[in-house]
PDB file of C-alpha atoms in Angstrom:
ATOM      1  CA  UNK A   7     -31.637  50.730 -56.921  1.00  0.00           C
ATOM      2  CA  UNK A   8     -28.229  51.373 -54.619  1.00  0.00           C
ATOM      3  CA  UNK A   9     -30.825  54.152 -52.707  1.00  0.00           C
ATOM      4  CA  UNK A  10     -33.053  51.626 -52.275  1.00  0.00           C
ATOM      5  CA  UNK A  11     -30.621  48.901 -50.869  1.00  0.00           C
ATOM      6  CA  UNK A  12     -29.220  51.536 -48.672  1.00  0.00           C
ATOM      7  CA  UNK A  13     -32.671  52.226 -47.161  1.00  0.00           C
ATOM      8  CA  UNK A  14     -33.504  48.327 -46.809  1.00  0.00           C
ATOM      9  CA  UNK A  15     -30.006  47.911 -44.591  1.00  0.00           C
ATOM     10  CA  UNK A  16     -32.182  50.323 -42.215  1.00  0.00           C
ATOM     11  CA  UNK A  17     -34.622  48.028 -40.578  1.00  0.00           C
ATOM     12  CA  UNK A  18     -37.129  51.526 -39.540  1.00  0.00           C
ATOM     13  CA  UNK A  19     -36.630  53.122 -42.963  1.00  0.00           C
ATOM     14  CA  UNK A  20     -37.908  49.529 -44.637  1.00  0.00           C
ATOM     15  CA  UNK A  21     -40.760  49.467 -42.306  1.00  0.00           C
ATOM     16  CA  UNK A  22     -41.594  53.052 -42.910  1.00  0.00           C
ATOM     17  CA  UNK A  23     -41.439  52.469 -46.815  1.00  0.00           C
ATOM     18  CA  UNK A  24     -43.670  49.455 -46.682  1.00  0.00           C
ATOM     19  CA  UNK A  25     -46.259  51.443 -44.737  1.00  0.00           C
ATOM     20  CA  UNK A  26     -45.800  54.222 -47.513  1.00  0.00           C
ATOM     21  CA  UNK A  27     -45.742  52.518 -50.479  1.00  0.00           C
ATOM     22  CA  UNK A  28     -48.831  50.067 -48.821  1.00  0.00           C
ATOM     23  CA  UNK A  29     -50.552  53.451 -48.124  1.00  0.00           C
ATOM     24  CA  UNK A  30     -49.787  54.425 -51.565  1.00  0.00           C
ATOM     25  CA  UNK A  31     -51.065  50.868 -53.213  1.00  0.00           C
ATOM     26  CA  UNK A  32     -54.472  50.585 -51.157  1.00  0.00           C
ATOM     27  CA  UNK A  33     -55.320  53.758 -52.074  1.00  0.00           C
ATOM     28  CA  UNK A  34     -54.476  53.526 -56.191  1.00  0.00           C
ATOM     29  CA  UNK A  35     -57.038  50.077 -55.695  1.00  0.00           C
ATOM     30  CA  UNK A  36     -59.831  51.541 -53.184  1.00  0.00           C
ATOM     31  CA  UNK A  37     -62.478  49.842 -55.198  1.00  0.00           C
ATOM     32  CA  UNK A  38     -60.597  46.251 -54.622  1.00  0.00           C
ATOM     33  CA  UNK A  39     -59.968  47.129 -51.235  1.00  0.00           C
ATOM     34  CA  UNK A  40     -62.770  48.504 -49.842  1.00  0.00           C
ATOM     35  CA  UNK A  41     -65.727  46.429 -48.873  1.00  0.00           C
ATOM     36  CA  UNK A  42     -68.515  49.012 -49.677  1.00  0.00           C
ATOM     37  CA  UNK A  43     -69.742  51.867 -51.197  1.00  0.00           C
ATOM     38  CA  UNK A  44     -67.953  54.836 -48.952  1.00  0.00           C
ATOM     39  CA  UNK A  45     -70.729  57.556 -50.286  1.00  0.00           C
ATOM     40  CA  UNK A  46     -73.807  54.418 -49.563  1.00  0.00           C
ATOM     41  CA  UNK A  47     -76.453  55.458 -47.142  1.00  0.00           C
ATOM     42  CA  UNK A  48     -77.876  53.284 -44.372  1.00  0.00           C
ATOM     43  CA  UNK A  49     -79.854  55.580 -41.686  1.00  0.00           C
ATOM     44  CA  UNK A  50     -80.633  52.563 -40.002  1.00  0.00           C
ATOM     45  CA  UNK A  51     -77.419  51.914 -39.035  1.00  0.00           C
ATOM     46  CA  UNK A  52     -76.265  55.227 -38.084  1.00  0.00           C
ATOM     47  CA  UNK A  53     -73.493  54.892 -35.736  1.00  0.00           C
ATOM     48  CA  UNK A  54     -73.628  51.017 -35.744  1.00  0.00           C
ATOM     49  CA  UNK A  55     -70.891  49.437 -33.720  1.00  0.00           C
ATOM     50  CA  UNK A  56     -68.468  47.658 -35.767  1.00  0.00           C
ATOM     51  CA  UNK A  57     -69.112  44.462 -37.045  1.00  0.00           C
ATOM     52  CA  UNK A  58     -68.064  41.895 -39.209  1.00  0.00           C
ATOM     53  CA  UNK A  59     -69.991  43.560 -41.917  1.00  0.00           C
ATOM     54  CA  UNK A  60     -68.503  46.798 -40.845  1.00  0.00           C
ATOM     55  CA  UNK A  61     -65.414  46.451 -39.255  1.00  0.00           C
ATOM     56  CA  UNK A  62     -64.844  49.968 -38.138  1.00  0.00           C
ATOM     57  CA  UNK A  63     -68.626  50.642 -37.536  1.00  0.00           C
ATOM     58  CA  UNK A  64     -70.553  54.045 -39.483  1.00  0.00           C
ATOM     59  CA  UNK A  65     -70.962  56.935 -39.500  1.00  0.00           C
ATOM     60  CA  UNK A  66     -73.832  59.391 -38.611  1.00  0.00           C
ATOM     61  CA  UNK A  67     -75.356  58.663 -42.091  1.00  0.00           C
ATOM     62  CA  UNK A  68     -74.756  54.917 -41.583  1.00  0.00           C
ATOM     63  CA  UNK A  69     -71.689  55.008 -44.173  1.00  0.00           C
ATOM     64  CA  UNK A  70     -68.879  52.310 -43.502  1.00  0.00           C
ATOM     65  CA  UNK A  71     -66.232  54.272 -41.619  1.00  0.00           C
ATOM     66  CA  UNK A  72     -63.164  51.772 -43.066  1.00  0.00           C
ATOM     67  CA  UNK A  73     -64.427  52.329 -47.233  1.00  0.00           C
ATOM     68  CA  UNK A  74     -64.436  55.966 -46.360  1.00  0.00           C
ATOM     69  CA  UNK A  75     -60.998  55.370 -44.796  1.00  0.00           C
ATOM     70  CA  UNK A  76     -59.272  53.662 -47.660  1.00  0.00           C
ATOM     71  CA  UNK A  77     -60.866  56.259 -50.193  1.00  0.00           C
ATOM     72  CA  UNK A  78     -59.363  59.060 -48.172  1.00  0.00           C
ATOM     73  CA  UNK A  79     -56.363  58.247 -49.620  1.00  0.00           C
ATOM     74  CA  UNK A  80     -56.569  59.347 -53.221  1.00  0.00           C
ATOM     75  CA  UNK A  81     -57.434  63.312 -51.841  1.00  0.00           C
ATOM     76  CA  UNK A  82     -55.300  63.399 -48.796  1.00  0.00           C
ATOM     77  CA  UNK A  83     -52.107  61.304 -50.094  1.00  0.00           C
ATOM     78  CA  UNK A  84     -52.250  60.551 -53.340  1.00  0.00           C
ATOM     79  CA  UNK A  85     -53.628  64.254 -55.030  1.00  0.00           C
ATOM     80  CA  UNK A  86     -51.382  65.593 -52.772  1.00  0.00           C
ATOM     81  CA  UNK A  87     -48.488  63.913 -53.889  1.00  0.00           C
ATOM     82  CA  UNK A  88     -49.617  64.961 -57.375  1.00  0.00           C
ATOM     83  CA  UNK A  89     -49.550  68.516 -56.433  1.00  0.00           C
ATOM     84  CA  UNK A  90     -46.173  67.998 -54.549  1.00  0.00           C
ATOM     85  CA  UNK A  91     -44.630  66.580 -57.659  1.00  0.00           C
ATOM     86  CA  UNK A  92     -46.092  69.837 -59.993  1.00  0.00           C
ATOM     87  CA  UNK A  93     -44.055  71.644 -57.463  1.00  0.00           C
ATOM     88  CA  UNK A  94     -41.430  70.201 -57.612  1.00  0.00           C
ATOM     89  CA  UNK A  95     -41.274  70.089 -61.068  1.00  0.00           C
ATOM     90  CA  UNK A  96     -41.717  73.670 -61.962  1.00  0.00           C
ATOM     91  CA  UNK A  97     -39.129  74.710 -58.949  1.00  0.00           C
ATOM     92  CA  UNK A  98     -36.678  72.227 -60.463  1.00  0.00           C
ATOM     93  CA  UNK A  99     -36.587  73.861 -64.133  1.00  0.00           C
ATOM     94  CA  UNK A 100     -37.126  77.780 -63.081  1.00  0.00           C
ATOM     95  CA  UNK A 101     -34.268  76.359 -59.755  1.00  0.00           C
ATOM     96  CA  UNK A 102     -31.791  75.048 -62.711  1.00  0.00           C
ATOM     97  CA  UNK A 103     -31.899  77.989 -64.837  1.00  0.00           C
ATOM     98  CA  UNK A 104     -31.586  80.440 -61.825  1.00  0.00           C
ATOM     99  CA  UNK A 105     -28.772  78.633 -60.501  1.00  0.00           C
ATOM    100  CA  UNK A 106     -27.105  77.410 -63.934  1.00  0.00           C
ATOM    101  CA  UNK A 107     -27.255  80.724 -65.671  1.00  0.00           C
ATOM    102  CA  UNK A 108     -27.215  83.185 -62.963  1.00  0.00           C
ATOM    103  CA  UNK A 109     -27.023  87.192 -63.881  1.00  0.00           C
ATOM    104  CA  UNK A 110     -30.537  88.870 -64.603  1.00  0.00           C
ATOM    105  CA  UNK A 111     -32.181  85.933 -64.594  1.00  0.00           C
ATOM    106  CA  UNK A 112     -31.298  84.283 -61.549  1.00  0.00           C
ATOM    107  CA  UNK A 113     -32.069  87.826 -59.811  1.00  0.00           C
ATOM    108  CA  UNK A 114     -35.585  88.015 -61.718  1.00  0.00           C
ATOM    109  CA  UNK A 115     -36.509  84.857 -60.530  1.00  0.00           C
ATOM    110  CA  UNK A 116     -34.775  85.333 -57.079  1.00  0.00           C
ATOM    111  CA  UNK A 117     -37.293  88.806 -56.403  1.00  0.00           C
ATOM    112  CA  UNK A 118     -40.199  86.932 -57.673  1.00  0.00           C
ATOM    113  CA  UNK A 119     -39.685  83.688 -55.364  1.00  0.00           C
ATOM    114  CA  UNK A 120     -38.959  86.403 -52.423  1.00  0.00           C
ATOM    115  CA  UNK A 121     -42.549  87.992 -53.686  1.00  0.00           C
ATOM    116  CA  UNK A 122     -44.061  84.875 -52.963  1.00  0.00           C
ATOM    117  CA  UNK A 123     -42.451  83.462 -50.155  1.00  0.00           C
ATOM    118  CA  UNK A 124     -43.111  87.216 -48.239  1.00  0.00           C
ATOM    119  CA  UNK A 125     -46.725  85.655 -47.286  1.00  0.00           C
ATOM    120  CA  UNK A 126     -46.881  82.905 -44.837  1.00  0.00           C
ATOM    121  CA  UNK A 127     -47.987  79.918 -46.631  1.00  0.00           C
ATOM    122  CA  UNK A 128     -51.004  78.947 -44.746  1.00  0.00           C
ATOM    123  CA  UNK A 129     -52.306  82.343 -44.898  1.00  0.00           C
ATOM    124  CA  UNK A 130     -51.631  82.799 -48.767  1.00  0.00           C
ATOM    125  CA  UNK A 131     -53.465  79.213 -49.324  1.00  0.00           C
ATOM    126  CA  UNK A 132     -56.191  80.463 -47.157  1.00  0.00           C
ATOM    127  CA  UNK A 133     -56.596  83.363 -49.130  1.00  0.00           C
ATOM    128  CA  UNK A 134     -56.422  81.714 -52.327  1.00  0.00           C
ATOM    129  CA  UNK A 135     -58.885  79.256 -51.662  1.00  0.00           C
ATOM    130  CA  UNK A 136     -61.005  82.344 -50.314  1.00  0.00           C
ATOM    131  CA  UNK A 137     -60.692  83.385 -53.520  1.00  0.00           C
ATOM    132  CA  UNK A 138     -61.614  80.768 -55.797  1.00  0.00           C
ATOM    133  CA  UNK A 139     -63.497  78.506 -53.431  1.00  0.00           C
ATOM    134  CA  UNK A 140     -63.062  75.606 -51.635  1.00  0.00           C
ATOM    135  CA  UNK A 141     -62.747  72.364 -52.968  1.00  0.00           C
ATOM    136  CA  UNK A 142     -60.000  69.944 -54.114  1.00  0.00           C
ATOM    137  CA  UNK A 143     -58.737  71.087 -57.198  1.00  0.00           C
ATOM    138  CA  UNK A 144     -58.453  75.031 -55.506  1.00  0.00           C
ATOM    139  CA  UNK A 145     -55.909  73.474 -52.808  1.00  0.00           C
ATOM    140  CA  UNK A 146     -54.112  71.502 -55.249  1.00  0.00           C
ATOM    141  CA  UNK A 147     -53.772  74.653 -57.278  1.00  0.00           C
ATOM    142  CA  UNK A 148     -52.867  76.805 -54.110  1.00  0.00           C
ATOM    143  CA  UNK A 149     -50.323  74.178 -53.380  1.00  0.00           C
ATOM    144  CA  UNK A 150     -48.710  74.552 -56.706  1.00  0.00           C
ATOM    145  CA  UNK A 151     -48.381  78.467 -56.442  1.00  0.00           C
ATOM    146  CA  UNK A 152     -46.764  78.409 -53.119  1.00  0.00           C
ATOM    147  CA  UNK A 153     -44.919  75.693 -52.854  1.00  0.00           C
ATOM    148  CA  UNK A 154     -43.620  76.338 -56.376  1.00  0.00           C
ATOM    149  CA  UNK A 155     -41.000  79.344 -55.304  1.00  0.00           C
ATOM    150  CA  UNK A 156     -39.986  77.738 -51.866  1.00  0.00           C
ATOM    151  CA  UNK A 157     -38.650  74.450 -54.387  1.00  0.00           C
ATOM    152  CA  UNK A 158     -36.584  77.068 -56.799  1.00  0.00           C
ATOM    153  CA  UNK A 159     -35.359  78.949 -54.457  1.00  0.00           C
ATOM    154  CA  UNK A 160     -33.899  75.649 -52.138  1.00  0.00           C
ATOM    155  CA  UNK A 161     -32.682  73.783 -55.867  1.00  0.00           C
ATOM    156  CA  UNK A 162     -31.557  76.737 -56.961  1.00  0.00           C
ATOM    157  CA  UNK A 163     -29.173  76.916 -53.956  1.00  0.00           C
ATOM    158  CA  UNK A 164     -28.266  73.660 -54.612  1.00  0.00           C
ATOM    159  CA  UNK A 165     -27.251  74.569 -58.446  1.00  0.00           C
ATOM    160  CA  UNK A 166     -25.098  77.078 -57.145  1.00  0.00           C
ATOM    161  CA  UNK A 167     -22.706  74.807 -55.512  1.00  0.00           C
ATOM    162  CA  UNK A 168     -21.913  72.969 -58.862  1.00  0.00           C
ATOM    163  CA  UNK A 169     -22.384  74.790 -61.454  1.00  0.00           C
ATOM    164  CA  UNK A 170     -19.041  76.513 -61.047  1.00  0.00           C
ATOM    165  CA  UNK A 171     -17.043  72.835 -60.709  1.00  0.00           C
ATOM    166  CA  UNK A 172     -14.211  71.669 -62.448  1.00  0.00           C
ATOM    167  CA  UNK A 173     -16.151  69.031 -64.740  1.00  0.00           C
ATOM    168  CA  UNK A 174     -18.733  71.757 -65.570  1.00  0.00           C
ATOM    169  CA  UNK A 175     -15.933  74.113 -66.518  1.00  0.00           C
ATOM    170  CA  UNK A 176     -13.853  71.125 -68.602  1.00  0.00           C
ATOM    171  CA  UNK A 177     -17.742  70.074 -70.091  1.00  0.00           C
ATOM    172  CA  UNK A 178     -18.187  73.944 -71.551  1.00  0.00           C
ATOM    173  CA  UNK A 179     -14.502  73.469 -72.534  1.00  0.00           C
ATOM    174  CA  UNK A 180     -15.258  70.721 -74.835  1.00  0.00           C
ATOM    175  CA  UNK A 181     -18.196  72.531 -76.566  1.00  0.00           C
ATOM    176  CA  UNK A 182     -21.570  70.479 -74.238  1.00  0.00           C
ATOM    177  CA  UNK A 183     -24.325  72.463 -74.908  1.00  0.00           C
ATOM    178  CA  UNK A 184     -26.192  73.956 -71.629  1.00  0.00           C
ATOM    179  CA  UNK A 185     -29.184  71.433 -71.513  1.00  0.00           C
ATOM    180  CA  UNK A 186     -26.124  68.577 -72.173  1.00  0.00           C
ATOM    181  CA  UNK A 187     -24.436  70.050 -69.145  1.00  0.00           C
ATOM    182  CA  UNK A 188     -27.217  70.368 -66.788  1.00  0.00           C
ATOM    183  CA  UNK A 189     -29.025  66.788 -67.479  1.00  0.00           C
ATOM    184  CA  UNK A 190     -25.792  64.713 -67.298  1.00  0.00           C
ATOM    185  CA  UNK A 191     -23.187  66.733 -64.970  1.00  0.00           C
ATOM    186  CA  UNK A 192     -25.528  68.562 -62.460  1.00  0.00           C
ATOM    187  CA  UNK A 193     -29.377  66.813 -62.246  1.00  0.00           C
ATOM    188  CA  UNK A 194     -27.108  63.381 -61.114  1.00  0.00           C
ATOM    189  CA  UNK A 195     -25.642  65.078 -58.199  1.00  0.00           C
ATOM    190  CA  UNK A 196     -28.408  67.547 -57.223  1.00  0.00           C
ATOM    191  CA  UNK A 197     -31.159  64.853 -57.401  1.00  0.00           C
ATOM    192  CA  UNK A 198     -30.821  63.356 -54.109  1.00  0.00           C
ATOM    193  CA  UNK A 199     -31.116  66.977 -52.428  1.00  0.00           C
ATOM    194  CA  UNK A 200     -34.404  67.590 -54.484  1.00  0.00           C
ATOM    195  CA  UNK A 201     -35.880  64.156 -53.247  1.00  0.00           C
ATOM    196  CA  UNK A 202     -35.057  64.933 -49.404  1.00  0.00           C
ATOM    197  CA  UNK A 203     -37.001  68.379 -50.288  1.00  0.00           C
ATOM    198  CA  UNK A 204     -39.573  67.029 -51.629  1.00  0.00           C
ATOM    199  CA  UNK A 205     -40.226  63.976 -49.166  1.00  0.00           C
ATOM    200  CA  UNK A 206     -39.414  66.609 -46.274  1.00  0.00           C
ATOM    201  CA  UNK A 207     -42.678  69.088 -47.783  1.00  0.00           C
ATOM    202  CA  UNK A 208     -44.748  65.751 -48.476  1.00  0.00           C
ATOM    203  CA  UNK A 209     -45.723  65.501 -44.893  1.00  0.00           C
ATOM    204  CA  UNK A 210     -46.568  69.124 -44.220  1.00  0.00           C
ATOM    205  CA  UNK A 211     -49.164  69.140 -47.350  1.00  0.00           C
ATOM    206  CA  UNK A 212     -50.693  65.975 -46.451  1.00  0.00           C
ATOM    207  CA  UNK A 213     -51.172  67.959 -42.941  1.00  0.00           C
ATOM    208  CA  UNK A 214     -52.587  71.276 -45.005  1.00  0.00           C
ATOM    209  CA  UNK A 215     -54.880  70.002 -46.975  1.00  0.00           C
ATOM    210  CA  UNK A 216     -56.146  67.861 -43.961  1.00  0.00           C
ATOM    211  CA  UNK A 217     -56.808  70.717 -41.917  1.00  0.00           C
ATOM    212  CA  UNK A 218     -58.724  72.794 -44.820  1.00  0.00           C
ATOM    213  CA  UNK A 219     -60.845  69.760 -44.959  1.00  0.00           C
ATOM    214  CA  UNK A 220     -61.680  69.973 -41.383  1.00  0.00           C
ATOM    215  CA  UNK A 221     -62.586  73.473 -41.723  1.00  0.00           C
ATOM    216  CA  UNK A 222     -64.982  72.819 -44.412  1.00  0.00           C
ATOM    217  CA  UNK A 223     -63.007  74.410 -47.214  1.00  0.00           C
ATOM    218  CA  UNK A 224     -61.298  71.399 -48.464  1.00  0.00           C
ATOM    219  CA  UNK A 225     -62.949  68.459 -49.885  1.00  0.00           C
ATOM    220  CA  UNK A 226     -66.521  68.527 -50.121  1.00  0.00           C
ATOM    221  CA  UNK A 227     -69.595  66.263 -48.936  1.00  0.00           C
ATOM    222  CA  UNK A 228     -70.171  63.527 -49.973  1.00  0.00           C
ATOM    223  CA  UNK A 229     -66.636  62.440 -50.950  1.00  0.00           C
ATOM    224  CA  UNK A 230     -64.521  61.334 -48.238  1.00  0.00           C
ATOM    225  CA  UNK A 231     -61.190  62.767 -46.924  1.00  0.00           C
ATOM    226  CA  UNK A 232     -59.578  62.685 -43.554  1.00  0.00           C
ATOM    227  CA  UNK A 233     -59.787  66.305 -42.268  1.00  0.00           C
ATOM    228  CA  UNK A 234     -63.544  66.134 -43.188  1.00  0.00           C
ATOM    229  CA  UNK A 235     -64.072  62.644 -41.695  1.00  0.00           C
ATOM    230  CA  UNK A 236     -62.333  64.326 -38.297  1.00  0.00           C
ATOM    231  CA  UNK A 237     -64.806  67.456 -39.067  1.00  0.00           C
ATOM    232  CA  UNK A 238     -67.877  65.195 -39.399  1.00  0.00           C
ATOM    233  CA  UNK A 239     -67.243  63.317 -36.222  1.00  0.00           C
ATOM    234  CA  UNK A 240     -66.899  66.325 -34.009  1.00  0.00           C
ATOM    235  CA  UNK A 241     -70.316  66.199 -32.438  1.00  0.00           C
ATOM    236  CA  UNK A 242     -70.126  62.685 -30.982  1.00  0.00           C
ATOM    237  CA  UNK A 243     -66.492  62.976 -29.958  1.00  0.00           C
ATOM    238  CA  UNK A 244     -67.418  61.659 -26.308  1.00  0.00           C
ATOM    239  CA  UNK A 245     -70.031  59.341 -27.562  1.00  0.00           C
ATOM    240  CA  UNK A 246     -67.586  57.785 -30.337  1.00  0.00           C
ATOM    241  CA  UNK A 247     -64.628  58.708 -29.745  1.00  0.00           C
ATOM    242  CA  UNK A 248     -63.598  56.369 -32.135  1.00  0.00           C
ATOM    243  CA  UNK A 249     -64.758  58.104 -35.724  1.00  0.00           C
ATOM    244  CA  UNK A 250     -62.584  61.178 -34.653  1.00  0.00           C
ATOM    245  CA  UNK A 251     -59.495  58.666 -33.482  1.00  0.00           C
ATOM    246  CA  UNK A 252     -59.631  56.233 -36.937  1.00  0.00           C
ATOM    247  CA  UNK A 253     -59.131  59.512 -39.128  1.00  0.00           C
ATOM    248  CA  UNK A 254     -56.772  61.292 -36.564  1.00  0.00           C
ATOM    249  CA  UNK A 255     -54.428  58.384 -36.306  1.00  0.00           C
ATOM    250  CA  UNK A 256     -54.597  57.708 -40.033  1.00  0.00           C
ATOM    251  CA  UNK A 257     -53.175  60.807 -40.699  1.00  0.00           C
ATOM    252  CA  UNK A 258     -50.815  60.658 -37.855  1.00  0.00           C
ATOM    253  CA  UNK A 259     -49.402  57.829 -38.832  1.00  0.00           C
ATOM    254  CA  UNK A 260     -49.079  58.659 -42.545  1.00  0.00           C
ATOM    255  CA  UNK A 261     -47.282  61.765 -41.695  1.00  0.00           C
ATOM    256  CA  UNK A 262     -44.816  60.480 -39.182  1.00  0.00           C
ATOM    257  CA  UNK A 263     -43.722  57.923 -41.742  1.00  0.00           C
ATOM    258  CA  UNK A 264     -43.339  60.334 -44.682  1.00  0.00           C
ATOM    259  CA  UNK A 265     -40.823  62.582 -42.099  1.00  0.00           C
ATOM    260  CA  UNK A 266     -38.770  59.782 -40.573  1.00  0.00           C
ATOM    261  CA  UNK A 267     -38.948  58.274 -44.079  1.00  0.00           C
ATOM    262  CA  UNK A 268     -37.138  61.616 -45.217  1.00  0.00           C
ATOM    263  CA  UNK A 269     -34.508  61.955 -42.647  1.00  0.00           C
ATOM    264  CA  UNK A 270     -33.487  58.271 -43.674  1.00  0.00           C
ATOM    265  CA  UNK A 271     -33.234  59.263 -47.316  1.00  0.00           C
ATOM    266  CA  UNK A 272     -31.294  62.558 -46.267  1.00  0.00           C
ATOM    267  CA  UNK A 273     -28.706  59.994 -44.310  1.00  0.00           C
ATOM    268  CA  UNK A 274     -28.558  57.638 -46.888  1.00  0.00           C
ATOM    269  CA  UNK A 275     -27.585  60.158 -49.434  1.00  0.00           C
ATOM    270  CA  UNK A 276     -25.277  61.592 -47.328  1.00  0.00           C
ATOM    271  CA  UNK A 277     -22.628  59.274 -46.700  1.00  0.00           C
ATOM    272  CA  UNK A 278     -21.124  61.854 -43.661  1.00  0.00           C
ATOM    273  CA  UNK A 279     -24.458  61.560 -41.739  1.00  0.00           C
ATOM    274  CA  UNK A 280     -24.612  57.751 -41.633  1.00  0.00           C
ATOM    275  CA  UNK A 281     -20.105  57.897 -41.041  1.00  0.00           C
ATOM    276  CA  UNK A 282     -21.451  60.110 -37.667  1.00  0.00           C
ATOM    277  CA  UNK A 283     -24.489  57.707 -36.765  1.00  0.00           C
ATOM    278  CA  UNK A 284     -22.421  55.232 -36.821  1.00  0.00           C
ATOM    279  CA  UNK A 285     -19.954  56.436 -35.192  1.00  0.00           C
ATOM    280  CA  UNK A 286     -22.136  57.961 -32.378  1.00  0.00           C
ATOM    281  CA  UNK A 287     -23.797  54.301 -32.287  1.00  0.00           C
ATOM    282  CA  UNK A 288     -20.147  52.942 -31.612  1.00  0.00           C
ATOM    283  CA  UNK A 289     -19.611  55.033 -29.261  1.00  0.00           C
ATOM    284  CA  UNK A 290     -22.471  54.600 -27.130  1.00  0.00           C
ATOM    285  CA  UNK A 291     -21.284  50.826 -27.266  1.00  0.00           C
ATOM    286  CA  UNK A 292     -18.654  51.397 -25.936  1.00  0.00           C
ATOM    287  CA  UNK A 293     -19.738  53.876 -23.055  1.00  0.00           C
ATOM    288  CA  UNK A 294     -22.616  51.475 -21.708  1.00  0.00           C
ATOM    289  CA  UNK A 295     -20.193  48.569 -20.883  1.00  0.00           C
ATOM    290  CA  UNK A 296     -18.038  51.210 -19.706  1.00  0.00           C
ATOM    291  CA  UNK A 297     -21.172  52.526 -17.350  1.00  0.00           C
ATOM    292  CA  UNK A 298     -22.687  49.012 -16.446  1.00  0.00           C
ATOM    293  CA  UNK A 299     -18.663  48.462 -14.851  1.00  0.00           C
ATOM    294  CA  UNK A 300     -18.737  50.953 -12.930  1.00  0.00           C
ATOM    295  CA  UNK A 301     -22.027  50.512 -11.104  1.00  0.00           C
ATOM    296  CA  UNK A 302     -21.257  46.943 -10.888  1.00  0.00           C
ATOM    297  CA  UNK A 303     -17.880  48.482  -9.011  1.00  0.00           C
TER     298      UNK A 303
END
């Protein structure tokens, strides 16, 4: 609740959340939102203008471009976010027991995670999916074993720096057990670094699993997704430019909130980053009057 009060004293961050969460919410109710069918057929209206009917137009199948939109949420935000948080999750346990108990099995894990992160990610998803086909639950999955050693390796890190503090040290002393000590001393203070992870890799996935659409191993036809909405409207892109700009700026938008939206968690947990914006904001207060006196001179 105080981390989200923090973020509301930010007027960007707020508007950034809203367009998150509202992202978020319209696509959890497509049906309610959307005003058709986003897989119904009309060839006679094959790239109608839009309309009050259909107010982003259709597609070359006559499907309305907006339904399709809203329903391109669940595989390019909302799956993904599921994926993200499978992640996360597994790099969080395998992270705390690297970090927490250290020895052999903090250097098992440590070679396995360095295993896995030896392949460049895109390339290793690529081959994955190569492997097992395309489709949505394939990327999800490919998502899961890649991004899965990058999160234990980072929270693992992030272990390391408390695990060896005094309370830990006086908790042992009075006989906490190690699940006690991890859950109450260490998860507190090394959950805000695991949310600024996670929110910071949120953006790049959406982006991932866009452009695997738009390559045609991603999601396929007839459901709708972004990437293969961009992918669809590639051979009228100087006739309608507008089916490849709807999809683009959908996801442009989406992604530029989830980053900014991360760097303002990162300074609100960090009360030395917001002491130097601050600061730097004072200062610059002070220069400009400074500046406008001297011209005026």
């Amino acid at each position: 609740m105080k981390l989200l009060v923090q973020l509301m004293k930010d007027k960007v961050a707020a508007v950034l959340l809203a367009v998150v969460a509202s992202t978020l919410l319209i696509g959890l109710c497509a049906p309610l939102f959307a005003p058709h069918d986003p897989n119904e057929v009309h060839m006679e209206l094959r790239f109608a203008e839009t309309s009050w009917q259909y107010w982003l137009g259709n597609d070359h199948l006559g499907r309305c471009v907006l339904s399709r939109l809203i329903y391109g949420i669940r595989p390019s935000v909302l799956w993904v976010l599921v994926a993200l948080a499978a992640s996360a999750s597994i790099g969080t346990v395998l992270g705390f027991v690297a970090g927490y108990f250290k020895g052999k099995t903090d250097a098992l894990l440590m070679r396995i995670c360095d295993c896995m992160l030896s392949f460049p990610g895109y390339v290793m998803t690529l081959a994955i999916v190569g492997m097992l086909g395309a489709g949505l639950e394939n990327i999800l999955l490919a998502f899961v074993m890649m991004k899965w050693a990058w999160f234990t390796r980072v929270i693992r890190t992030a272990v390391l720096q408390y695990a060896d503090a005094d309370y830990v040290k006086f908790a042992r002393t009075l006989g906490a057990g190690h699940f006690r000590i991890m859950a109450r001393h260490i998860m507190p203070v090394a959950l805000p670094e695991i949310a600024v992870i996670s929110s910071s890799s949120f953006g790049s996935m959406i982006l991932q699993i866009s452009g695997l659409s738009f390559l045609g191993l991603g999601i396929q036809a007839p459901h709708a997704e972004w990437g293969m909405m961009l992918n669809e409207a590639r051979s009228v892109m100087f006739s309608r430019p507008e089916l490849m700009v709807i999809p683009g700026l959908a996801i442009m938008v989406i992604v530029s909130s989830v980053n900014f939206l991360s760097d303002a968690l990162q300074t609100a947990l960090d009360p030395k980053l917001m002491t130097g914006r601050q600061g730097m904001k004072a200062r610059i207060g002070t220069f400009l009057p400074k500046l406008r006196r001297k011209e005026a001179a």
